[in-house]
JSON list of C-alpha atoms in Angstrom, two decimals:
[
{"chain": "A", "resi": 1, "resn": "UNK", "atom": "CA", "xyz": [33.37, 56.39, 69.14]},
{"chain": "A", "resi": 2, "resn": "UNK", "atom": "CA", "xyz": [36.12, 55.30, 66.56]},
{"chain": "A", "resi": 3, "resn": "UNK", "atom": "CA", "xyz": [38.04, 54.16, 69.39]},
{"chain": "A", "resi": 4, "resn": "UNK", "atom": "CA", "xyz": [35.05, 51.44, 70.53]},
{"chain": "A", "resi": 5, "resn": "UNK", "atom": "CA", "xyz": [34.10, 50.54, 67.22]},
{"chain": "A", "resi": 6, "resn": "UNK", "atom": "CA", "xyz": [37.55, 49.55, 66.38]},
{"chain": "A", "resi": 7, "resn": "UNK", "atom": "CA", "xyz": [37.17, 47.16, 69.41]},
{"chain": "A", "resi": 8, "resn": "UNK", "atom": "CA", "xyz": [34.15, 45.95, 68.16]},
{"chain": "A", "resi": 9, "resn": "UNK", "atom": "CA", "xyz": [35.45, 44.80, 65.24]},
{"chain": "A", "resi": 10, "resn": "UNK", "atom": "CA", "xyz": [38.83, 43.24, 66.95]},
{"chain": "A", "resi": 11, "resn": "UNK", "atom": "CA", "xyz": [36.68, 41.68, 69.05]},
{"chain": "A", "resi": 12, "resn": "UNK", "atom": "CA", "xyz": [34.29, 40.02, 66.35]},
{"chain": "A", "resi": 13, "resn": "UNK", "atom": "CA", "xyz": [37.07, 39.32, 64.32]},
{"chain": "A", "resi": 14, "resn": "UNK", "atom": "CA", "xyz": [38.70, 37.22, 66.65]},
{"chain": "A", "resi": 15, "resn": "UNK", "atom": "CA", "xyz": [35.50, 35.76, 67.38]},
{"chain": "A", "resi": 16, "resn": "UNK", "atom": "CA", "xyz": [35.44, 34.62, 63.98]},
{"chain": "A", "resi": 17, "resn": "UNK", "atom": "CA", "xyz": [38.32, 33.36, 63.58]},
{"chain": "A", "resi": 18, "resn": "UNK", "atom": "CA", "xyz": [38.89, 31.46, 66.16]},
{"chain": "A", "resi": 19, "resn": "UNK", "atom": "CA", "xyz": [34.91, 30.00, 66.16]},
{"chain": "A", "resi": 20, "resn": "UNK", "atom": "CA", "xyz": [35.44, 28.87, 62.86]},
{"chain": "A", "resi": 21, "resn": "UNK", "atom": "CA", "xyz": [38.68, 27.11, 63.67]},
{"chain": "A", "resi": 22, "resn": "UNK", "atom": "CA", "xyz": [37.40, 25.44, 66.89]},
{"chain": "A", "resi": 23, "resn": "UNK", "atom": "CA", "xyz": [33.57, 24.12, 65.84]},
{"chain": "A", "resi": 24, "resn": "UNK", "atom": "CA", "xyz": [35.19, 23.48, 61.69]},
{"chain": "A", "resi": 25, "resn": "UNK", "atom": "CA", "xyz": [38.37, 21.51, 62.62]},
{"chain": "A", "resi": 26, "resn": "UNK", "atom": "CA", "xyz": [39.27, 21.00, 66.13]},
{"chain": "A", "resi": 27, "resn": "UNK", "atom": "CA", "xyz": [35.81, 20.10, 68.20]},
{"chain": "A", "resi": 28, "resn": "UNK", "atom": "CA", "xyz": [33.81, 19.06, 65.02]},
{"chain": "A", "resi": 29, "resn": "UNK", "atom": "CA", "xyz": [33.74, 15.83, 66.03]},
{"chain": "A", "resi": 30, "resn": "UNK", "atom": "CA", "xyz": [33.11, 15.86, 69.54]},
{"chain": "A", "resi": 31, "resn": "UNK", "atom": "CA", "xyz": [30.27, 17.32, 69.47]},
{"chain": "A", "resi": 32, "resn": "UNK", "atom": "CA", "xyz": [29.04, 15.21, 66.67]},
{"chain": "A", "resi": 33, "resn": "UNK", "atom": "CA", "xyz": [29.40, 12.67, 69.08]},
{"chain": "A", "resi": 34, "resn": "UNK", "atom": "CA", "xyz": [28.46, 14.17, 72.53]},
{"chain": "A", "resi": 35, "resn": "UNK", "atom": "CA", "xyz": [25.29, 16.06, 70.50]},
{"chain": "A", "resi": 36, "resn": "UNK", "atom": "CA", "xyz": [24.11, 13.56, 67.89]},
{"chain": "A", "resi": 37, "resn": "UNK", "atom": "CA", "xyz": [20.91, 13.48, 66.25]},
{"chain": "A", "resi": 38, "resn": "UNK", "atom": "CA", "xyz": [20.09, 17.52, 67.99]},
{"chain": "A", "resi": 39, "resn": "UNK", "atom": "CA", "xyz": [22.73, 19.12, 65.35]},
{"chain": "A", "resi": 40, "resn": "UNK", "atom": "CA", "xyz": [21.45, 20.21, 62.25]},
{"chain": "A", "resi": 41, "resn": "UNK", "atom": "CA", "xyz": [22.77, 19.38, 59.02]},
{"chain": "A", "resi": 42, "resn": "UNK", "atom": "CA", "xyz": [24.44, 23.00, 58.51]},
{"chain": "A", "resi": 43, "resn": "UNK", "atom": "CA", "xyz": [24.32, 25.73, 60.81]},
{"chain": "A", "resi": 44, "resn": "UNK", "atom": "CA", "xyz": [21.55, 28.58, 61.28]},
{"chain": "A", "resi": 45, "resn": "UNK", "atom": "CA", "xyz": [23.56, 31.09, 60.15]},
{"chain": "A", "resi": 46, "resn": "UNK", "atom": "CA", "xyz": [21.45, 34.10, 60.87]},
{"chain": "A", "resi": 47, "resn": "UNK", "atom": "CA", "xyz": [21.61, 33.38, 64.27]},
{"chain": "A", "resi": 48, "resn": "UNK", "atom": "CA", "xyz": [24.86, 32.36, 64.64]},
{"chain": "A", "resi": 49, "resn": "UNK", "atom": "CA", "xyz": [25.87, 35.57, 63.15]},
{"chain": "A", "resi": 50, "resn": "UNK", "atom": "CA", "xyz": [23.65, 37.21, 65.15]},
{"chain": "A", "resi": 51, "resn": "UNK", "atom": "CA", "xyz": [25.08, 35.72, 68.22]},
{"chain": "A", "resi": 52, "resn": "UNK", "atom": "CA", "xyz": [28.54, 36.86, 67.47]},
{"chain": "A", "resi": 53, "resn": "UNK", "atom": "CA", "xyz": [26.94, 40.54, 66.74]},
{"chain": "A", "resi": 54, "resn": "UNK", "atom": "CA", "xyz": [25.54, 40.92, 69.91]},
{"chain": "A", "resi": 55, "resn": "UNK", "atom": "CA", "xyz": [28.63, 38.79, 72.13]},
{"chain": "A", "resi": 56, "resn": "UNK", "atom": "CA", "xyz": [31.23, 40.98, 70.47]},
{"chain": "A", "resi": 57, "resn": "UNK", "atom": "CA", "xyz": [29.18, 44.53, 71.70]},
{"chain": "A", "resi": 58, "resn": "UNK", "atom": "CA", "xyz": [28.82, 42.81, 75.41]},
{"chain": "A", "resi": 59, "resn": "UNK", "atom": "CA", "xyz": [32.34, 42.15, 74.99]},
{"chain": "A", "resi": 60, "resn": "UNK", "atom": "CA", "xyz": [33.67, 45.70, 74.55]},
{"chain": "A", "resi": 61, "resn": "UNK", "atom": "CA", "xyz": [31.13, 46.98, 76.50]},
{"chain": "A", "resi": 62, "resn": "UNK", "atom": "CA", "xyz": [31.79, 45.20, 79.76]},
{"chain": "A", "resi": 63, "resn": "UNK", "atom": "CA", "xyz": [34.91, 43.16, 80.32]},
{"chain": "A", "resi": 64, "resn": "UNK", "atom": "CA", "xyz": [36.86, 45.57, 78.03]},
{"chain": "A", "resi": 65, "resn": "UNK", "atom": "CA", "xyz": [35.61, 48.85, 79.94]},
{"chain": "A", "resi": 66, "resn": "UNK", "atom": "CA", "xyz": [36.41, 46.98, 82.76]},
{"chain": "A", "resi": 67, "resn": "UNK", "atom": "CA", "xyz": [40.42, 46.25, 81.97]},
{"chain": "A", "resi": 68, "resn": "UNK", "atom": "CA", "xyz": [42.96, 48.44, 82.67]},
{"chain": "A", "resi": 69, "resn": "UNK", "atom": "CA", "xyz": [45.78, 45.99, 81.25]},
{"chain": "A", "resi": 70, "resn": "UNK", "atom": "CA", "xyz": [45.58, 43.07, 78.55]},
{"chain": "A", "resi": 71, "resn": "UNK", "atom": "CA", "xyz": [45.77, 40.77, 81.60]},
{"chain": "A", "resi": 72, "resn": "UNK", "atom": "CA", "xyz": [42.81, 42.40, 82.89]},
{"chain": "A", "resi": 73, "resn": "UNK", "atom": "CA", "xyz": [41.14, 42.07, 79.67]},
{"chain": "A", "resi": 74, "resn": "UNK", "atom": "CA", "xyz": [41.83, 38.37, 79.63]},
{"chain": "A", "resi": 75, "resn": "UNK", "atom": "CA", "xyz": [40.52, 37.74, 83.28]},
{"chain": "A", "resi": 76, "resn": "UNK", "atom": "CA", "xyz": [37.23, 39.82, 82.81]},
{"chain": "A", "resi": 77, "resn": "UNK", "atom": "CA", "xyz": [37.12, 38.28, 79.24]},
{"chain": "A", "resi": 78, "resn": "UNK", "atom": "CA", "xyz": [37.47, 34.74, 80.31]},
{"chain": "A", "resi": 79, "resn": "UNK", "atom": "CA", "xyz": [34.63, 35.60, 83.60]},
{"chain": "A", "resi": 80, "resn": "UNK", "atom": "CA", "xyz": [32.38, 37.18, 81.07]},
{"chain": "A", "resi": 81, "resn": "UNK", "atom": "CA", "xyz": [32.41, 34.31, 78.28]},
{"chain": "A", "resi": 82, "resn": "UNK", "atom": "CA", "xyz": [31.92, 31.65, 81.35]},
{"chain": "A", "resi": 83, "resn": "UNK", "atom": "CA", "xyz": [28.70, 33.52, 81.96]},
{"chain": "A", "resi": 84, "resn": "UNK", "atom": "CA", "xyz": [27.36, 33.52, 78.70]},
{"chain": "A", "resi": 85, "resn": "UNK", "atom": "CA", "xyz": [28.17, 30.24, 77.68]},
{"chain": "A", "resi": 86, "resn": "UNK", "atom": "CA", "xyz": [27.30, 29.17, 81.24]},
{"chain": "A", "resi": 87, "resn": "UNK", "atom": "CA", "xyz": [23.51, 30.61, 80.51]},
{"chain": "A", "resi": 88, "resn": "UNK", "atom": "CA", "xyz": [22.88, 28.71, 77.47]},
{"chain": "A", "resi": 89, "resn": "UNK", "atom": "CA", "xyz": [25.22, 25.43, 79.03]},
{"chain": "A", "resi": 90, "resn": "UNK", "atom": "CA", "xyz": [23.24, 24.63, 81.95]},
{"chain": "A", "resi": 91, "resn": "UNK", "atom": "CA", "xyz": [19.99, 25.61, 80.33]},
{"chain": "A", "resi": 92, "resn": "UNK", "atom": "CA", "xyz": [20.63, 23.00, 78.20]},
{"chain": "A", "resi": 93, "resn": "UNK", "atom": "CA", "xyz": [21.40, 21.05, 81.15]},
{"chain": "A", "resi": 94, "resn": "UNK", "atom": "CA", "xyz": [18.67, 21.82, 83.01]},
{"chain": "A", "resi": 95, "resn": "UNK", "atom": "CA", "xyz": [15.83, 20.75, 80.36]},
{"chain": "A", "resi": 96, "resn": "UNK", "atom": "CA", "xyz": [17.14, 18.69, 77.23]},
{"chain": "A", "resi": 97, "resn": "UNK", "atom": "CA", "xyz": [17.36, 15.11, 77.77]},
{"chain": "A", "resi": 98, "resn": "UNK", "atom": "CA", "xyz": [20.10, 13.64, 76.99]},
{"chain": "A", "resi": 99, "resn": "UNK", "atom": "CA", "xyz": [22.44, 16.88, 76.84]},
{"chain": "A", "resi": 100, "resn": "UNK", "atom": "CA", "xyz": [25.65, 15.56, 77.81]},
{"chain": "A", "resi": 101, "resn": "UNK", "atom": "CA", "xyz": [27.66, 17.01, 81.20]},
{"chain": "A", "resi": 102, "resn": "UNK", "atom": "CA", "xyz": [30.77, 17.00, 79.07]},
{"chain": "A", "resi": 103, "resn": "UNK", "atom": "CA", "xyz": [29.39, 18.97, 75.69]},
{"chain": "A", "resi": 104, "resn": "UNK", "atom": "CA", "xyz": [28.62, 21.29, 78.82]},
{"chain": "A", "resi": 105, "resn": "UNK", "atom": "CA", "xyz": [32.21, 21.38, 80.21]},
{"chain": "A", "resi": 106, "resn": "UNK", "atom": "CA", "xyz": [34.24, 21.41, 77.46]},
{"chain": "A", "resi": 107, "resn": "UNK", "atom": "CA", "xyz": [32.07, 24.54, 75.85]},
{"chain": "A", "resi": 108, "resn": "UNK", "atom": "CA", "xyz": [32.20, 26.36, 79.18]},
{"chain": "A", "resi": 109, "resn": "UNK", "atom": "CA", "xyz": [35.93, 26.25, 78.81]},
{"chain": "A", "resi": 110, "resn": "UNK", "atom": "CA", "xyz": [36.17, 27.35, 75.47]},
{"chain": "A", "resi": 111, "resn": "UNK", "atom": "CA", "xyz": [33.54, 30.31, 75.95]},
{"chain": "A", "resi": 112, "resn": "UNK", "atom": "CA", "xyz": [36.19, 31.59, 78.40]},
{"chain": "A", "resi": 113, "resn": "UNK", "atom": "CA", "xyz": [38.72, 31.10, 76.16]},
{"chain": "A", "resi": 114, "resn": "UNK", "atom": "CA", "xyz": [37.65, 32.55, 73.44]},
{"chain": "A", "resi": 115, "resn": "UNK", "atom": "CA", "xyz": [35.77, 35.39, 75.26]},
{"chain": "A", "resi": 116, "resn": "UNK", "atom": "CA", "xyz": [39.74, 36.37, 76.70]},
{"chain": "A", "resi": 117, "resn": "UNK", "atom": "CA", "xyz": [41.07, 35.99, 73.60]},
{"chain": "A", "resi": 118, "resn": "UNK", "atom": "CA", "xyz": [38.33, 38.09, 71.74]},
{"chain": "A", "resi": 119, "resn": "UNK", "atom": "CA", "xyz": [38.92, 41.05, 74.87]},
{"chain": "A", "resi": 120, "resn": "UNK", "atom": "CA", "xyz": [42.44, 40.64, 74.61]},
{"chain": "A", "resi": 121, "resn": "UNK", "atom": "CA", "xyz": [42.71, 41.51, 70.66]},
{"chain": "A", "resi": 122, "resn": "UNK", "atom": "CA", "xyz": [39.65, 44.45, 71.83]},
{"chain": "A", "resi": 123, "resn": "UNK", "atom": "CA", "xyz": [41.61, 45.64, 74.10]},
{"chain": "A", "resi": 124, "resn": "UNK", "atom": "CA", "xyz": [45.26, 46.34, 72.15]},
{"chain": "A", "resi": 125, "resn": "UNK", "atom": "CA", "xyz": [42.79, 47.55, 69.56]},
{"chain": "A", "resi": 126, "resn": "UNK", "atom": "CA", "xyz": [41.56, 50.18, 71.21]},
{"chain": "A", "resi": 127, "resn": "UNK", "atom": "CA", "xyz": [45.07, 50.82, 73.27]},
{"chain": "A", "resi": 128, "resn": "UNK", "atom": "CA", "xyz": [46.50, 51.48, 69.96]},
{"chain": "A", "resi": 129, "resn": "UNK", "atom": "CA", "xyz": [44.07, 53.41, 68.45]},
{"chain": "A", "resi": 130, "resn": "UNK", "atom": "CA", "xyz": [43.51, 56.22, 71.34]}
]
């Protein structure tokens, strides 16, 4: 149980980190642009939080039980942050007006990033600490 909720927490803190890099400084803008008038002023941080909760437990619970190597990790990882960004993505897509193809793309690609990264840092977690 240690073991798991060590990954847990790799996983959420990488989560974290990197989030908060990517929508603070690197995308802010973009989807400022590509989203417009739909973002709200400041975040709803309960949710957001809650969010990252619940996508860090599917991470260690799936992809992670899944890997048998880091590489494995990042594959199943990158599949299993496609999915869940692709669930909320095309949603979007399929009925907001207005919700631009390329807010869609470019977050699809960074869930699967991030998703492998977050398994990835699960993964040697839990490696290390069994």
């Amino acid at each position: 149980m240690k073991t798991w909720f060590i990954g847990y927490v790799a996983a959420l803190g990488t989560l974290a980190v990197l989030d908060a890099l990517w929508l603070g400084l690197v995308s802010r803008d973009f989807y400022k642009a590509g989203l417009g008038q739909l973002l709200l002023d400041q975040p709803n941080w309960s949710v957001a939080i809650l969010f990252y909760l619940i996508h860090a437990v599917g991470i260690v619970v799936f992809p992670v039980a899944l890997a048998t190597s880091w590489l494995a990790a990042a594959l199943y990882g990158a599949l299993f942050g496609f999915v869940v960004y692709a669930a909320y993505d095309l949603t979007n897509l399929a009925t907001l007006r207005g919700w631009p193809m390329a807010v869609s793309l470019v977050d699809l690609a960074w869930g699967a990033a991030v998703s492998a990264a977050a398994c990835v840092a699960a993964f040697l977690a839990m490696l290390a600490t069994s």
